[in-house]
């Protein structure tokens, strides 16, 4: 029987991971930046320009949204530490997406490297 960690390790062997520095340098060249964390995680902070498509809905959203069906787009995915992103990248490759990469270490590594994050403002109810 495989564990979640086994599945992530298998996925990471099949995908291209980039460092936070490489990811930052490629932001101008990618077509789609996907945060596969849960909505509450995304609302806490996220990479500039990212769209939130939670891991559990990824394949369904990619299939249902005509704006996302172009399999030649250059896509960068990330999550908290890179496990969900690795699984997402494999799923996208299996769906025929040709240019998918994942950020090694996820948003935690991005944050640790001091890279820019968007922190949405909360409404002031005073």
PDB file of C-alpha atoms in Angstrom:
ATOM      1  CA  UNK A   1       0.000   0.000   0.000  1.00  0.00           C
ATOM      2  CA  UNK A   2       1.184   3.486  -0.827  1.00  0.00           C
ATOM      3  CA  UNK A   3       0.992   6.455   1.487  1.00  0.00           C
ATOM      4  CA  UNK A   4       0.361  10.069   0.511  1.00  0.00           C
ATOM      5  CA  UNK A   5       4.104  10.640   0.829  1.00  0.00           C
ATOM      6  CA  UNK A   6       4.758   7.778  -1.595  1.00  0.00           C
ATOM      7  CA  UNK A   7       2.341   9.281  -4.114  1.00  0.00           C
ATOM      8  CA  UNK A   8       4.012  12.691  -3.817  1.00  0.00           C
ATOM      9  CA  UNK A   9       7.481  11.155  -4.230  1.00  0.00           C
ATOM     10  CA  UNK A  10       6.279   9.302  -7.348  1.00  0.00           C
ATOM     11  CA  UNK A  11       4.762  12.528  -8.708  1.00  0.00           C
ATOM     12  CA  UNK A  12       7.920  14.545  -8.085  1.00  0.00           C
ATOM     13  CA  UNK A  13       9.881  12.012 -10.137  1.00  0.00           C
ATOM     14  CA  UNK A  14       7.608  12.799 -13.117  1.00  0.00           C
ATOM     15  CA  UNK A  15       7.472  16.597 -13.038  1.00  0.00           C
ATOM     16  CA  UNK A  16       9.677  19.643 -13.437  1.00  0.00           C
ATOM     17  CA  UNK A  17      10.205  21.610 -10.221  1.00  0.00           C
ATOM     18  CA  UNK A  18      11.691  25.088 -10.130  1.00  0.00           C
ATOM     19  CA  UNK A  19      13.203  26.992  -7.233  1.00  0.00           C
ATOM     20  CA  UNK A  20      11.467  30.113  -5.936  1.00  0.00           C
ATOM     21  CA  UNK A  21      14.131  32.231  -7.687  1.00  0.00           C
ATOM     22  CA  UNK A  22      13.536  30.419 -11.001  1.00  0.00           C
ATOM     23  CA  UNK A  23       9.785  30.727 -10.513  1.00  0.00           C
ATOM     24  CA  UNK A  24      10.039  34.457  -9.850  1.00  0.00           C
ATOM     25  CA  UNK A  25      12.186  34.920 -12.958  1.00  0.00           C
ATOM     26  CA  UNK A  26       9.651  33.006 -15.074  1.00  0.00           C
ATOM     27  CA  UNK A  27       6.517  34.851 -13.907  1.00  0.00           C
ATOM     28  CA  UNK A  28       6.585  37.212 -16.897  1.00  0.00           C
ATOM     29  CA  UNK A  29       6.809  34.253 -19.299  1.00  0.00           C
ATOM     30  CA  UNK A  30       4.123  31.956 -17.921  1.00  0.00           C
ATOM     31  CA  UNK A  31       0.523  31.986 -19.074  1.00  0.00           C
ATOM     32  CA  UNK A  32      -1.123  30.717 -15.917  1.00  0.00           C
ATOM     33  CA  UNK A  33      -0.121  30.650 -12.247  1.00  0.00           C
ATOM     34  CA  UNK A  34      -2.285  28.282 -10.203  1.00  0.00           C
ATOM     35  CA  UNK A  35      -2.429  28.099  -6.416  1.00  0.00           C
ATOM     36  CA  UNK A  36      -3.870  24.649  -5.633  1.00  0.00           C
ATOM     37  CA  UNK A  37      -4.308  25.319  -1.912  1.00  0.00           C
ATOM     38  CA  UNK A  38      -7.709  25.630  -0.276  1.00  0.00           C
ATOM     39  CA  UNK A  39      -9.568  28.982  -0.572  1.00  0.00           C
ATOM     40  CA  UNK A  40      -8.910  29.924   3.061  1.00  0.00           C
ATOM     41  CA  UNK A  41      -5.177  29.415   2.510  1.00  0.00           C
ATOM     42  CA  UNK A  42      -5.317  31.515  -0.661  1.00  0.00           C
ATOM     43  CA  UNK A  43      -7.128  34.328   1.179  1.00  0.00           C
ATOM     44  CA  UNK A  44      -4.321  34.414   3.767  1.00  0.00           C
ATOM     45  CA  UNK A  45      -1.713  35.195   1.094  1.00  0.00           C
ATOM     46  CA  UNK A  46      -0.702  34.109  -2.383  1.00  0.00           C
ATOM     47  CA  UNK A  47       1.696  34.861  -5.213  1.00  0.00           C
ATOM     48  CA  UNK A  48       0.904  37.948  -7.294  1.00  0.00           C
ATOM     49  CA  UNK A  49      -1.206  37.014 -10.317  1.00  0.00           C
ATOM     50  CA  UNK A  50      -2.189  33.580  -9.011  1.00  0.00           C
ATOM     51  CA  UNK A  51      -5.626  32.073  -9.500  1.00  0.00           C
ATOM     52  CA  UNK A  52      -6.980  29.708  -6.892  1.00  0.00           C
ATOM     53  CA  UNK A  53      -8.070  26.291  -8.118  1.00  0.00           C
ATOM     54  CA  UNK A  54      -8.012  23.885  -5.154  1.00  0.00           C
ATOM     55  CA  UNK A  55      -6.354  20.524  -5.763  1.00  0.00           C
ATOM     56  CA  UNK A  56      -9.618  18.643  -5.297  1.00  0.00           C
ATOM     57  CA  UNK A  57     -11.316  20.632  -8.077  1.00  0.00           C
ATOM     58  CA  UNK A  58      -8.425  21.045 -10.518  1.00  0.00           C
ATOM     59  CA  UNK A  59      -9.296  18.451 -13.160  1.00  0.00           C
ATOM     60  CA  UNK A  60     -12.962  19.471 -13.085  1.00  0.00           C
ATOM     61  CA  UNK A  61     -12.206  23.197 -13.400  1.00  0.00           C
ATOM     62  CA  UNK A  62      -9.705  22.621 -16.215  1.00  0.00           C
ATOM     63  CA  UNK A  63     -12.274  20.545 -18.083  1.00  0.00           C
ATOM     64  CA  UNK A  64     -15.223  22.889 -17.525  1.00  0.00           C
ATOM     65  CA  UNK A  65     -13.606  26.269 -18.224  1.00  0.00           C
ATOM     66  CA  UNK A  66     -12.963  27.021 -21.930  1.00  0.00           C
ATOM     67  CA  UNK A  67     -10.384  29.647 -20.919  1.00  0.00           C
ATOM     68  CA  UNK A  68      -8.259  26.874 -19.370  1.00  0.00           C
ATOM     69  CA  UNK A  69      -8.478  24.218 -22.065  1.00  0.00           C
ATOM     70  CA  UNK A  70      -5.420  25.328 -24.094  1.00  0.00           C
ATOM     71  CA  UNK A  71      -2.956  22.500 -23.389  1.00  0.00           C
ATOM     72  CA  UNK A  72      -0.002  24.468 -24.799  1.00  0.00           C
ATOM     73  CA  UNK A  73      -0.093  27.149 -22.098  1.00  0.00           C
ATOM     74  CA  UNK A  74       2.928  27.532 -19.844  1.00  0.00           C
ATOM     75  CA  UNK A  75       1.611  26.771 -16.359  1.00  0.00           C
ATOM     76  CA  UNK A  76       3.211  27.100 -12.933  1.00  0.00           C
ATOM     77  CA  UNK A  77       1.510  25.478  -9.939  1.00  0.00           C
ATOM     78  CA  UNK A  78       2.207  25.728  -6.232  1.00  0.00           C
ATOM     79  CA  UNK A  79       0.778  24.819  -2.850  1.00  0.00           C
ATOM     80  CA  UNK A  80       2.029  25.100   0.736  1.00  0.00           C
ATOM     81  CA  UNK A  81       5.084  22.824   0.596  1.00  0.00           C
ATOM     82  CA  UNK A  82       4.888  21.271  -2.919  1.00  0.00           C
ATOM     83  CA  UNK A  83       3.033  17.971  -2.392  1.00  0.00           C
ATOM     84  CA  UNK A  84      -0.358  18.995  -3.744  1.00  0.00           C
ATOM     85  CA  UNK A  85       1.334  20.938  -6.537  1.00  0.00           C
ATOM     86  CA  UNK A  86       3.316  17.855  -7.581  1.00  0.00           C
ATOM     87  CA  UNK A  87       0.146  15.768  -7.714  1.00  0.00           C
ATOM     88  CA  UNK A  88      -1.547  18.578  -9.655  1.00  0.00           C
ATOM     89  CA  UNK A  89       1.301  18.828 -12.156  1.00  0.00           C
ATOM     90  CA  UNK A  90       1.129  15.086 -12.834  1.00  0.00           C
ATOM     91  CA  UNK A  91      -2.642  15.273 -13.302  1.00  0.00           C
ATOM     92  CA  UNK A  92      -2.248  18.156 -15.731  1.00  0.00           C
ATOM     93  CA  UNK A  93       0.431  16.288 -17.678  1.00  0.00           C
ATOM     94  CA  UNK A  94      -1.878  13.276 -17.875  1.00  0.00           C
ATOM     95  CA  UNK A  95      -4.596  15.609 -19.197  1.00  0.00           C
ATOM     96  CA  UNK A  96      -2.248  16.680 -21.984  1.00  0.00           C
ATOM     97  CA  UNK A  97      -0.854  19.965 -20.657  1.00  0.00           C
ATOM     98  CA  UNK A  98       2.603  20.221 -22.215  1.00  0.00           C
ATOM     99  CA  UNK A  99       4.355  22.883 -20.133  1.00  0.00           C
ATOM    100  CA  UNK A 100       3.686  22.469 -16.417  1.00  0.00           C
ATOM    101  CA  UNK A 101       6.132  23.188 -13.610  1.00  0.00           C
ATOM    102  CA  UNK A 102       5.820  23.236  -9.838  1.00  0.00           C
ATOM    103  CA  UNK A 103       7.537  25.457  -7.271  1.00  0.00           C
ATOM    104  CA  UNK A 104       9.843  23.311  -5.115  1.00  0.00           C
ATOM    105  CA  UNK A 105       8.966  23.870  -1.477  1.00  0.00           C
ATOM    106  CA  UNK A 106       5.753  25.693  -2.360  1.00  0.00           C
ATOM    107  CA  UNK A 107       4.688  29.020  -0.925  1.00  0.00           C
ATOM    108  CA  UNK A 108       6.595  28.232   2.269  1.00  0.00           C
ATOM    109  CA  UNK A 109       9.875  28.251   0.300  1.00  0.00           C
ATOM    110  CA  UNK A 110       8.737  31.343  -1.624  1.00  0.00           C
ATOM    111  CA  UNK A 111       7.977  33.147   1.648  1.00  0.00           C
ATOM    112  CA  UNK A 112      11.260  31.984   3.200  1.00  0.00           C
ATOM    113  CA  UNK A 113      13.130  33.412   0.193  1.00  0.00           C
ATOM    114  CA  UNK A 114      11.546  36.804   0.858  1.00  0.00           C
ATOM    115  CA  UNK A 115       9.595  36.885  -2.407  1.00  0.00           C
ATOM    116  CA  UNK A 116       6.552  39.135  -2.902  1.00  0.00           C
ATOM    117  CA  UNK A 117       3.151  37.978  -1.690  1.00  0.00           C
ATOM    118  CA  UNK A 118      -0.332  39.411  -1.982  1.00  0.00           C
ATOM    119  CA  UNK A 119      -2.064  39.727   1.366  1.00  0.00           C
ATOM    120  CA  UNK A 120      -5.690  40.656   0.730  1.00  0.00           C
ATOM    121  CA  UNK A 121      -7.038  43.402   2.941  1.00  0.00           C
ATOM    122  CA  UNK A 122      -9.861  42.431   5.249  1.00  0.00           C
ATOM    123  CA  UNK A 123     -12.896  44.692   5.467  1.00  0.00           C
ATOM    124  CA  UNK A 124     -13.007  47.123   8.375  1.00  0.00           C
ATOM    125  CA  UNK A 125     -16.345  46.838  10.170  1.00  0.00           C
ATOM    126  CA  UNK A 126     -15.767  49.652  12.672  1.00  0.00           C
TER     127      UNK A 126
END
